[in-house]
Amino acid sequence: MFTLAESASGAIVLPAFGDQLSRAVPLAVRAEIGYKKLAKGPVTATATLGRPIAEVIAELDAGQRPEFPVSIAIQREDEAVSGEMTVVWTLRPNS
């Protein structure tokens, strides 16, 4: 489940900040996962950005190294949440 959630977080970060790749690299800083219910079958992961894209880019424009959370819900086929994860990302400016 960790790998699924981490992949989902990257899948939302790249489209959100892909246009910034010429000047910054998105890097995962830390991750925390909570296991809620047993999952014995197929699961899906849904990722949500925790900050507005424009706000993060404004910090990058100001010369900062912005951090932003991505929340991921992992659900079973019956829609029960089997796990939740938060990955904190940063945009590291290129030197």
PDB file of C-alpha atoms in Angstrom:
ATOM      1  CA  MET A   1       0.000   0.000   0.000  1.00  0.00           C
ATOM      2  CA  PHE A   2       2.905   2.357   0.706  1.00  0.00           C
ATOM      3  CA  THR A   3       4.200   2.042  -2.858  1.00  0.00           C
ATOM      4  CA  LEU A   4       0.734   2.621  -4.318  1.00  0.00           C
ATOM      5  CA  ALA A   5       0.222   5.757  -2.236  1.00  0.00           C
ATOM      6  CA  GLU A   6       3.696   7.101  -2.982  1.00  0.00           C
ATOM      7  CA  SER A   7       3.085   6.563  -6.709  1.00  0.00           C
ATOM      8  CA  ALA A   8      -0.266   8.362  -6.478  1.00  0.00           C
ATOM      9  CA  SER A   9       1.408  11.332  -4.810  1.00  0.00           C
ATOM     10  CA  GLY A  10       3.977  11.551  -7.600  1.00  0.00           C
ATOM     11  CA  ALA A  11       1.211  11.225 -10.172  1.00  0.00           C
ATOM     12  CA  ILE A  12      -0.380  14.434  -8.896  1.00  0.00           C
ATOM     13  CA  VAL A  13       2.874  16.359  -8.303  1.00  0.00           C
ATOM     14  CA  LEU A  14       4.276  15.911 -11.798  1.00  0.00           C
ATOM     15  CA  PRO A  15       1.293  17.360 -13.694  1.00  0.00           C
ATOM     16  CA  ALA A  16       0.945  20.158 -11.123  1.00  0.00           C
ATOM     17  CA  PHE A  17       4.580  21.271 -11.259  1.00  0.00           C
ATOM     18  CA  GLY A  18       5.966  19.688 -14.433  1.00  0.00           C
ATOM     19  CA  ASP A  19       6.207  23.091 -16.087  1.00  0.00           C
ATOM     20  CA  GLN A  20       8.720  24.085 -13.379  1.00  0.00           C
ATOM     21  CA  LEU A  21      11.194  21.249 -14.087  1.00  0.00           C
ATOM     22  CA  SER A  22      13.586  23.562 -15.920  1.00  0.00           C
ATOM     23  CA  ARG A  23      14.214  25.452 -12.681  1.00  0.00           C
ATOM     24  CA  ALA A  24      13.296  23.088  -9.830  1.00  0.00           C
ATOM     25  CA  VAL A  25      13.238  19.396  -8.962  1.00  0.00           C
ATOM     26  CA  PRO A  26      10.295  17.935  -7.025  1.00  0.00           C
ATOM     27  CA  LEU A  27      11.540  15.759  -4.160  1.00  0.00           C
ATOM     28  CA  ALA A  28       9.665  13.807  -1.509  1.00  0.00           C
ATOM     29  CA  VAL A  29      10.820  15.056   1.903  1.00  0.00           C
ATOM     30  CA  ARG A  30       8.968  12.707   4.253  1.00  0.00           C
ATOM     31  CA  ALA A  31       5.981  10.384   4.329  1.00  0.00           C
ATOM     32  CA  GLU A  32       3.663   9.045   6.985  1.00  0.00           C
ATOM     33  CA  ILE A  33       1.160   6.239   6.518  1.00  0.00           C
ATOM     34  CA  GLY A  34      -1.664   5.013   8.691  1.00  0.00           C
ATOM     35  CA  TYR A  35      -3.184   1.587   8.186  1.00  0.00           C
ATOM     36  CA  LYS A  36      -6.917   1.637   8.985  1.00  0.00           C
ATOM     37  CA  LYS A  37      -8.491  -1.601   7.731  1.00  0.00           C
ATOM     38  CA  LEU A  38      -7.299  -4.849   6.219  1.00  0.00           C
ATOM     39  CA  ALA A  39      -7.247  -4.862   2.419  1.00  0.00           C
ATOM     40  CA  LYS A  40      -7.311  -8.318   0.806  1.00  0.00           C
ATOM     41  CA  GLY A  41      -8.387  -7.347  -2.690  1.00  0.00           C
ATOM     42  CA  PRO A  42      -7.940  -4.535  -5.165  1.00  0.00           C
ATOM     43  CA  VAL A  43      -7.363  -1.061  -3.764  1.00  0.00           C
ATOM     44  CA  THR A  44      -7.215   2.386  -5.315  1.00  0.00           C
ATOM     45  CA  ALA A  45      -5.363   5.490  -4.196  1.00  0.00           C
ATOM     46  CA  THR A  46      -6.611   9.042  -4.578  1.00  0.00           C
ATOM     47  CA  ALA A  47      -4.159  11.909  -4.065  1.00  0.00           C
ATOM     48  CA  THR A  48      -4.993  15.522  -3.238  1.00  0.00           C
ATOM     49  CA  LEU A  49      -2.636  18.510  -3.166  1.00  0.00           C
ATOM     50  CA  GLY A  50      -2.674  20.239   0.210  1.00  0.00           C
ATOM     51  CA  ARG A  51      -1.806  23.732  -1.061  1.00  0.00           C
ATOM     52  CA  PRO A  52      -2.792  25.773  -4.113  1.00  0.00           C
ATOM     53  CA  ILE A  53      -0.342  25.367  -7.006  1.00  0.00           C
ATOM     54  CA  ALA A  54      -0.040  29.140  -7.472  1.00  0.00           C
ATOM     55  CA  GLU A  55       0.955  29.597  -3.820  1.00  0.00           C
ATOM     56  CA  VAL A  56       3.742  27.016  -4.092  1.00  0.00           C
ATOM     57  CA  ILE A  57       5.038  28.559  -7.330  1.00  0.00           C
ATOM     58  CA  ALA A  58       4.947  32.041  -5.762  1.00  0.00           C
ATOM     59  CA  GLU A  59       7.285  30.795  -3.011  1.00  0.00           C
ATOM     60  CA  LEU A  60       9.582  29.320  -5.650  1.00  0.00           C
ATOM     61  CA  ASP A  61       9.515  32.656  -7.520  1.00  0.00           C
ATOM     62  CA  ALA A  62      10.523  34.381  -4.262  1.00  0.00           C
ATOM     63  CA  GLY A  63      13.652  32.217  -4.075  1.00  0.00           C
ATOM     64  CA  GLN A  64      12.313  29.885  -1.401  1.00  0.00           C
ATOM     65  CA  ARG A  65      12.223  26.098  -1.333  1.00  0.00           C
ATOM     66  CA  PRO A  66       8.490  25.515  -0.912  1.00  0.00           C
ATOM     67  CA  GLU A  67       7.087  22.453   0.816  1.00  0.00           C
ATOM     68  CA  PHE A  68       3.588  21.143   0.255  1.00  0.00           C
ATOM     69  CA  PRO A  69       1.670  18.097   1.482  1.00  0.00           C
ATOM     70  CA  VAL A  70      -0.089  15.544  -0.667  1.00  0.00           C
ATOM     71  CA  SER A  71      -2.805  13.527   1.083  1.00  0.00           C
ATOM     72  CA  ILE A  72      -3.599  10.074  -0.225  1.00  0.00           C
ATOM     73  CA  ALA A  73      -6.618   7.921   0.614  1.00  0.00           C
ATOM     74  CA  ILE A  74      -6.332   4.193  -0.111  1.00  0.00           C
ATOM     75  CA  GLN A  75      -9.709   2.538  -0.590  1.00  0.00           C
ATOM     76  CA  ARG A  76     -10.949  -1.001  -1.001  1.00  0.00           C
ATOM     77  CA  GLU A  77     -13.558  -1.981  -3.584  1.00  0.00           C
ATOM     78  CA  ASP A  78     -16.288  -1.463  -0.964  1.00  0.00           C
ATOM     79  CA  GLU A  79     -15.009   2.143  -0.623  1.00  0.00           C
ATOM     80  CA  ALA A  80     -13.805   1.601   2.942  1.00  0.00           C
ATOM     81  CA  VAL A  81     -10.611   3.533   3.616  1.00  0.00           C
ATOM     82  CA  SER A  82      -7.921   0.959   4.314  1.00  0.00           C
ATOM     83  CA  GLY A  83      -5.082   3.457   4.657  1.00  0.00           C
ATOM     84  CA  GLU A  84      -4.152   7.107   4.568  1.00  0.00           C
ATOM     85  CA  MET A  85      -0.810   8.635   3.746  1.00  0.00           C
ATOM     86  CA  THR A  86       0.681  12.104   3.664  1.00  0.00           C
ATOM     87  CA  VAL A  87       3.771  12.819   1.604  1.00  0.00           C
ATOM     88  CA  VAL A  88       5.459  16.191   2.039  1.00  0.00           C
ATOM     89  CA  TRP A  89       7.176  17.346  -1.145  1.00  0.00           C
ATOM     90  CA  THR A  90       9.517  20.214  -1.894  1.00  0.00           C
ATOM     91  CA  LEU A  91      10.551  21.987  -5.065  1.00  0.00           C
ATOM     92  CA  ARG A  92      14.333  22.254  -4.843  1.00  0.00           C
ATOM     93  CA  PRO A  93      15.579  25.076  -7.055  1.00  0.00           C
ATOM     94  CA  ASN A  94      18.258  24.078  -9.564  1.00  0.00           C
ATOM     95  CA  SER A  95      21.643  25.621  -8.815  1.00  0.00           C
TER      96      SER A  95
END
